[in-house]
CSV table of C-alpha atoms in Angstrom, one decimal:
chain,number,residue,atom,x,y,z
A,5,UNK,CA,23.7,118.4,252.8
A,6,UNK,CA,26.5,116.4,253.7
A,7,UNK,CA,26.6,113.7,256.4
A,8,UNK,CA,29.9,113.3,258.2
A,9,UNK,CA,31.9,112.8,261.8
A,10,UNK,CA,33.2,116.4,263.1
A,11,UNK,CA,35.7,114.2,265.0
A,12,UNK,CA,37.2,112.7,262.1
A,13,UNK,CA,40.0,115.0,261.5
A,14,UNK,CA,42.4,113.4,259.5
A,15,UNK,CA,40.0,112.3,257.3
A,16,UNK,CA,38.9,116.5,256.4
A,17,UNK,CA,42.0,117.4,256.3
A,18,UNK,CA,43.4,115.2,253.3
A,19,UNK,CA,40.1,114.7,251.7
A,20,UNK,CA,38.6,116.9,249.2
A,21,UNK,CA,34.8,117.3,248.6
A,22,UNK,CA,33.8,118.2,245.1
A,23,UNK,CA,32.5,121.4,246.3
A,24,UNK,CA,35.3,122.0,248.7
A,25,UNK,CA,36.8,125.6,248.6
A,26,UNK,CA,40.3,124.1,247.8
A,27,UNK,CA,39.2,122.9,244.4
A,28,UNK,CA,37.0,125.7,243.8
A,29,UNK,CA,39.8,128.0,244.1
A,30,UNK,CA,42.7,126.1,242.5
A,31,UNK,CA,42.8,127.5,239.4
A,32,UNK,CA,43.2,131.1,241.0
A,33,UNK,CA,45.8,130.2,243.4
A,34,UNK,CA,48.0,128.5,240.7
A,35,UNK,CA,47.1,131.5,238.6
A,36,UNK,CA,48.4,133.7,241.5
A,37,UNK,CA,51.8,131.5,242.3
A,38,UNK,CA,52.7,132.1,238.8
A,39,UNK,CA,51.9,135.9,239.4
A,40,UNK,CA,54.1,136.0,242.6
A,41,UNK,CA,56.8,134.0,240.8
A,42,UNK,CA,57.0,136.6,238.2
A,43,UNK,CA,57.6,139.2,240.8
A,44,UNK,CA,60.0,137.1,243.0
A,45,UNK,CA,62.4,136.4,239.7
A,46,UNK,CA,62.2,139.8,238.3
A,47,UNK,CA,62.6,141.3,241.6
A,48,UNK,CA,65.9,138.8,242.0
A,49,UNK,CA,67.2,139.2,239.3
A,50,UNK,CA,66.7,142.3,237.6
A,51,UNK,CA,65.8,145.0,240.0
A,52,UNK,CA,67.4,144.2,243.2
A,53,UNK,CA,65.5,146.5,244.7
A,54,UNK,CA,67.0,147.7,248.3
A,55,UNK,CA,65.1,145.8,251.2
A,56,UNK,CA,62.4,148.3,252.7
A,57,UNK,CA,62.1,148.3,256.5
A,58,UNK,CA,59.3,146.7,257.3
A,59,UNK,CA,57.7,145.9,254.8
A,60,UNK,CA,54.8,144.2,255.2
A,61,UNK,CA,53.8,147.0,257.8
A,62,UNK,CA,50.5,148.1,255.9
A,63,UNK,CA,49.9,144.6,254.4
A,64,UNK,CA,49.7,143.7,258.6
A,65,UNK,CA,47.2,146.2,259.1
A,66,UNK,CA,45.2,146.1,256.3
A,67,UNK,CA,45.2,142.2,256.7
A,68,UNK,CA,43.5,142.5,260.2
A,69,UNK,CA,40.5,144.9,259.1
A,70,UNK,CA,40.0,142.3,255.9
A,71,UNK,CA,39.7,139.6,259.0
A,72,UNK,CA,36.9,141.4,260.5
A,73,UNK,CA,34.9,142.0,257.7
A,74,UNK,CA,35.4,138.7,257.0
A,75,UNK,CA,34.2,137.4,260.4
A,76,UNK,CA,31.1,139.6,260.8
A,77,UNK,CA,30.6,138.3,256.6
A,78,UNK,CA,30.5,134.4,257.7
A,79,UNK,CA,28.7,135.3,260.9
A,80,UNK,CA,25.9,137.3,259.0
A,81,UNK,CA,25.7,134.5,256.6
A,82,UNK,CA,25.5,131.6,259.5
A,83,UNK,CA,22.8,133.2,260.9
A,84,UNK,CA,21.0,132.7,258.0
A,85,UNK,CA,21.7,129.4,257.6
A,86,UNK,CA,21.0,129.1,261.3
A,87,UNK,CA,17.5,130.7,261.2
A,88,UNK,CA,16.8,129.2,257.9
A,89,UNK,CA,17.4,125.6,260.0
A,90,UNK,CA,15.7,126.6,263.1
A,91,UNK,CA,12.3,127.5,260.5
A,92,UNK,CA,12.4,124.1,259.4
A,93,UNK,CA,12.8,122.6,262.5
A,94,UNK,CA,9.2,124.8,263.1
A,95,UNK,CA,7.5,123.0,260.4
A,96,UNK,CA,8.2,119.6,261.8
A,97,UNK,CA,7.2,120.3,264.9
A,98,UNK,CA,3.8,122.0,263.7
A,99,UNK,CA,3.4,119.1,260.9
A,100,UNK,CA,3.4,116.8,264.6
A,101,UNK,CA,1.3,118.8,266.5
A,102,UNK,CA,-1.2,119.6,263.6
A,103,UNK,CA,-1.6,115.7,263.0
A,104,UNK,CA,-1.6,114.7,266.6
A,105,UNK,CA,-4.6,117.1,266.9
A,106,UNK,CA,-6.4,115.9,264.1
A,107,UNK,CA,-5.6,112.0,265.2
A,108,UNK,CA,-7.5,112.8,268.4
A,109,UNK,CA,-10.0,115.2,267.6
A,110,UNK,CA,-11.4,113.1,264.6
A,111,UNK,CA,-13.1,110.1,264.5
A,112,UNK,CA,-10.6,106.8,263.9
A,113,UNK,CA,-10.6,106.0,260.2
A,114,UNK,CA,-12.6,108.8,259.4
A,115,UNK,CA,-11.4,109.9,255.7
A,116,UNK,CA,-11.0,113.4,256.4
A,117,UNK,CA,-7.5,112.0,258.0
A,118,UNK,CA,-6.0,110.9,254.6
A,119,UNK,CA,-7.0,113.9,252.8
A,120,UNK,CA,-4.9,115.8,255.4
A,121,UNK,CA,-2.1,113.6,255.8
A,122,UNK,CA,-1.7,114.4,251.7
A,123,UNK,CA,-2.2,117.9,252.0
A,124,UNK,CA,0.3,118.5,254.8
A,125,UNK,CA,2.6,116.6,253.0
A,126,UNK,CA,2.0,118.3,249.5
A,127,UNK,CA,2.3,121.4,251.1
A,128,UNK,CA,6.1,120.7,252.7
A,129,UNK,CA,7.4,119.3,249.5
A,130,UNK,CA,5.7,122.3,247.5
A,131,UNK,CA,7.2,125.2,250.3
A,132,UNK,CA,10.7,123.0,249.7
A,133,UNK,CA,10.6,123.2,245.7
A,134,UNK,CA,9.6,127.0,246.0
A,135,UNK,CA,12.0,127.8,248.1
A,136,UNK,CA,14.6,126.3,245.4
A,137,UNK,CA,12.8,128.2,242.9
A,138,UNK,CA,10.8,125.3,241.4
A,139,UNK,CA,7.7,124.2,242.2
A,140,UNK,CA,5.5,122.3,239.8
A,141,UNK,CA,1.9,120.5,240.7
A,142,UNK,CA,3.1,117.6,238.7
A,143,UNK,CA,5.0,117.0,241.7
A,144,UNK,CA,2.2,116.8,244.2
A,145,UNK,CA,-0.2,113.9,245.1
A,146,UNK,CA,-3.6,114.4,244.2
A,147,UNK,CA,-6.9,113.6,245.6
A,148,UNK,CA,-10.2,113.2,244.6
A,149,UNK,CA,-11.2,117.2,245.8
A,150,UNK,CA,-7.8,118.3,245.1
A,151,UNK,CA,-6.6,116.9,241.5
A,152,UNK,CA,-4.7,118.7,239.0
A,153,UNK,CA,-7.1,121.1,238.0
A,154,UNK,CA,-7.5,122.4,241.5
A,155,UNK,CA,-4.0,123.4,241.4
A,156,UNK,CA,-3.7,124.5,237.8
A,157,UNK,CA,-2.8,128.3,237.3
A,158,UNK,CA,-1.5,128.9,240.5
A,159,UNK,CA,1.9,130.4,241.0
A,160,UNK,CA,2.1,130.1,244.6
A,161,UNK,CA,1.3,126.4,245.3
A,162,UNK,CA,2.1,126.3,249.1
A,163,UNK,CA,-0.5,128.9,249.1
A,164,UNK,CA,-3.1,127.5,247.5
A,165,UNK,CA,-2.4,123.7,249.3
A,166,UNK,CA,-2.9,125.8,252.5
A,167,UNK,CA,-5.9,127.0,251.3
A,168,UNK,CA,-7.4,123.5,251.0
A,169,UNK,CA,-6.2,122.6,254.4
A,170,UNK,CA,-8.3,125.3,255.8
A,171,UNK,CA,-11.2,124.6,253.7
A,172,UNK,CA,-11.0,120.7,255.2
A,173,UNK,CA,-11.0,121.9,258.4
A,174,UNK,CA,-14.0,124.5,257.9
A,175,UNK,CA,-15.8,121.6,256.3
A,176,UNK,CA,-15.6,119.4,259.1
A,177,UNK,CA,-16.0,122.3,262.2
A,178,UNK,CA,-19.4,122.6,259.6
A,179,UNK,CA,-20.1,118.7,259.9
A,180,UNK,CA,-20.1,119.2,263.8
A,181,UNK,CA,-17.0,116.7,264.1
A,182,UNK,CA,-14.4,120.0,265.0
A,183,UNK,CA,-15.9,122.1,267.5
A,184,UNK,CA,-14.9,125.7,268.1
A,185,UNK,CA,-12.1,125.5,271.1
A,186,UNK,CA,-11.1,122.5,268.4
A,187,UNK,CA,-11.1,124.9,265.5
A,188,UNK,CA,-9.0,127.9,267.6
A,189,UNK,CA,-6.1,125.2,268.3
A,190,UNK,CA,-6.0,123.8,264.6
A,191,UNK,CA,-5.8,127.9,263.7
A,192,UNK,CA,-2.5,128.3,265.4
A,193,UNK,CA,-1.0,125.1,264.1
A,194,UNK,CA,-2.4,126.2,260.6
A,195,UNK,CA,-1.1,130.0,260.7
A,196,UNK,CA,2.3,128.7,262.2
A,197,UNK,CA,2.8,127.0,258.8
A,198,UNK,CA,2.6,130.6,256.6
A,199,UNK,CA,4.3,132.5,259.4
A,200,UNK,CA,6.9,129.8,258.6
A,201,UNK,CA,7.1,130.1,254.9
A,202,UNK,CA,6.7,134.1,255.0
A,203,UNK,CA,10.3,134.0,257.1
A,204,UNK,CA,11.9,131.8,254.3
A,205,UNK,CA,10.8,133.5,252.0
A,206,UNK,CA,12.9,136.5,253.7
A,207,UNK,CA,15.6,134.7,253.8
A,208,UNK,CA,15.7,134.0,249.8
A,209,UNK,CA,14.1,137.2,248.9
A,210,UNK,CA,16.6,139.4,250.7
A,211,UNK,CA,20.7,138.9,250.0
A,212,UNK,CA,23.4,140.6,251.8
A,213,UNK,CA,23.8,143.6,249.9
A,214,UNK,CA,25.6,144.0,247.0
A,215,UNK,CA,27.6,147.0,247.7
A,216,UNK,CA,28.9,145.2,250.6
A,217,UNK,CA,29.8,142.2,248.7
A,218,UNK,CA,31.2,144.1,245.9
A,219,UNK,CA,33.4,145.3,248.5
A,220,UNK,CA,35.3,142.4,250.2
A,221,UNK,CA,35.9,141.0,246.8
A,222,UNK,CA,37.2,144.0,245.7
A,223,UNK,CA,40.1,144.8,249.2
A,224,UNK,CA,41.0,141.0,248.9
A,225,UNK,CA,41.5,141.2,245.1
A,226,UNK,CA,44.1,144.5,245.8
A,227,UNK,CA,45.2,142.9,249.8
A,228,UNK,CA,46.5,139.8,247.7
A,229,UNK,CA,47.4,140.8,243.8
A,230,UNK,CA,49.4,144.0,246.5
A,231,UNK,CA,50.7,141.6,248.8
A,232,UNK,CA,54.0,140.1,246.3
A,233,UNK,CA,55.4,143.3,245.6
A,234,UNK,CA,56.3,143.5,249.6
A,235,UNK,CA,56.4,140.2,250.0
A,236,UNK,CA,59.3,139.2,247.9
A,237,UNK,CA,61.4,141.7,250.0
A,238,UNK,CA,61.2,139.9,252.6
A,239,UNK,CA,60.6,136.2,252.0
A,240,UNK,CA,62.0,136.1,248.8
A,241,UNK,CA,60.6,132.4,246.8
A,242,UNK,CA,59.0,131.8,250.1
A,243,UNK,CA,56.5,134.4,249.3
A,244,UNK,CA,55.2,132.0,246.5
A,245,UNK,CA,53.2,129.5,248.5
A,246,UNK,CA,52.7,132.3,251.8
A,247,UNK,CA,50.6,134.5,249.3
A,248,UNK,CA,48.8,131.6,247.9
A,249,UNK,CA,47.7,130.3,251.4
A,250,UNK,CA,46.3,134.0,252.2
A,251,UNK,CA,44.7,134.2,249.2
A,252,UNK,CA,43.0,130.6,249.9
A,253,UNK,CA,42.2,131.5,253.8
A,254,UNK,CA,40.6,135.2,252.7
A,255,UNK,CA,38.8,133.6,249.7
A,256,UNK,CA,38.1,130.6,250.8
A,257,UNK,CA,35.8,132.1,253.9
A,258,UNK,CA,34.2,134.2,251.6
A,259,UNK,CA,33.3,131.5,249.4
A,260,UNK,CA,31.7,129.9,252.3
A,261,UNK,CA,29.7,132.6,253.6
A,262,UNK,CA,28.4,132.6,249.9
A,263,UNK,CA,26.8,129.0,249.6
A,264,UNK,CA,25.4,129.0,253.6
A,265,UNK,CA,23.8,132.6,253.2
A,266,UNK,CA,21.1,131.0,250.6
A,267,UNK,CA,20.5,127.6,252.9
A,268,UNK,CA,17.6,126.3,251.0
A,269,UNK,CA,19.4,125.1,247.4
A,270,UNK,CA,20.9,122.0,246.6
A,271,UNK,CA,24.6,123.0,247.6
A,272,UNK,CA,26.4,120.5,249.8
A,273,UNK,CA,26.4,123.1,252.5
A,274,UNK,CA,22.2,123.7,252.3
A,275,UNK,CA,20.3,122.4,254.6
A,276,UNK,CA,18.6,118.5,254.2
A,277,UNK,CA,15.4,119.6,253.1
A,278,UNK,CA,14.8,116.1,251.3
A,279,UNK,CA,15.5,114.3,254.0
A,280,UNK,CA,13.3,116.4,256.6
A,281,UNK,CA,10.4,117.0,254.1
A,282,UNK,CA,10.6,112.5,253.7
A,283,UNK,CA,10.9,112.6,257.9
A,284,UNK,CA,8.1,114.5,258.2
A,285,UNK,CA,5.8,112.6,255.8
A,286,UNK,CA,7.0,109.0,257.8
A,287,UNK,CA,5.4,110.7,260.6
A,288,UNK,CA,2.3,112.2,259.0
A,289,UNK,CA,1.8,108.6,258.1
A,290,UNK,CA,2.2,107.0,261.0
A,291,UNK,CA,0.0,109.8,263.1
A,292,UNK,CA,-2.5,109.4,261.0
């Protein structure tokens, strides 16, 4: 995720990201100039074709249905990114709340707090690495009760890290230092954490369908590879660099509502999951 000033405009508007749309689409919008050139010289100097009345009529309307697909598209894929955001946001908070519990309910020092500070942890950088596809146990810290053999074989690692947070806590509601009212609170804190993942998991697991992305690739591919032959009618060479820029606006949104619809990657659209997962361990260590 990238850091930056949403005040600074004249800084975004002649500086180009490696990932920005312009130079991921620069290679089709010179391929498409020379395409519209072709039809602007042939159509000026061979055919001479008699100027239609109004024609860039149906282009018009055509234009403003492809902008509303294209709005509902981004929309649909911000709220993805949104929710995907607002679910992280729910594991920090929980992460908090979960330690600040076990801060006051436990004894100070006791070394049931360490073991837990490493498990939460673990199990935020393991639900980040699944999310992206992968996880791997030689990323985790270990522990004396949870080493690498504990782990080994597992598919689901933010599972099975969950699964020794619960049996910490059953061990010491057992030991008498967790009572039961204790134990109900730490449940919701602990069951918050899977809801959490489960809804991530949603997000990844389910794309925008396909026949619906099939098909705004497919009216901008005939709205702009249509839009010369009109064009040139009516804004003769000028039509070069006018069907270029509505080929970058149109294409350009979609490429966007590409990367943000799958938030948890690496793109420099994704969310910060580094970042939060390395915030939420400073504060695990400092609860605790």
């Amino acid at each position: 995720m990238i850091d930056y000033n949403p005040k600074n405009w004249w800084k975004f508007i002649f500086y180009f990201h490696k990932a920005d749309t312009f130079i991921k689409l620069m290679p089709a919008m010179l391929g498409l100039a020379a395409y519209t050139a072709i039809f602007v010289y042939v159509e000026n100097n061979i055919l001479h074709y008699v100027p239609i009345k109004n024609p860039l009529t149906i282009h018009s309307l055509v234009g403003f249905v492809l902008s509303l697909l294209l709005v509902f598209r981004t929309n649909t894929a911000y709220d993805r990114w949104w929710e995907g955001r607002r679910l992280w946001g729910n594991f920090t908070n929980n992460s908090r709340n979960f330690a600040l519990k076990l801060a006051t309910f436990l004894p100070e020092k006791h070394p049931a707090k360490e073991t837990l500070k490493i498990l939460i942890g673990n199990y935020l950088h393991a639900v980040k690495e699944h999310l992206r596809g992968k996880a791997h146990i030689s990323s985790l810290t270990f522990t004396e009760n949870y080493n690498e053999e504990y782990y080994k074989g597992f598919k689901h690692l933010p599972n099975r890290i969950c699964q020794a947070i619960y049996t910490e806590i059953h061990q010491l509601h057992q030991a008498g230092l967790i009572n039961a009212e204790q134990l109900l609170v730490l449940n919701n804190e602990l069951s918050s954490f899977t809801d959490n993942l489960g809804a991530c998991e949603r997000i990844k697991n389910t794309p925008i369908p396909v026949s619906y992305n099939i098909f705004i690739k497919k009216i901008i591919f005939i709205y702009v590879f249509t839009m010369p032959i009109t064009a040139v009618l009516e804004y003769k060479f000028w039509s070069i660099p006018i069907v270029t820029l509505v080929f970058y606006a149109f294409a350009g949104i979609e490429i966007m509502a590409e990367e943000i619809e799958e938030p948890f990657g690496t793109d420099a659209n994704d969310l910060g999951l580094d970042n939060m997962v390395k915030n939420i361990k400073g504060n695990l260590a400092e609860i605790l």
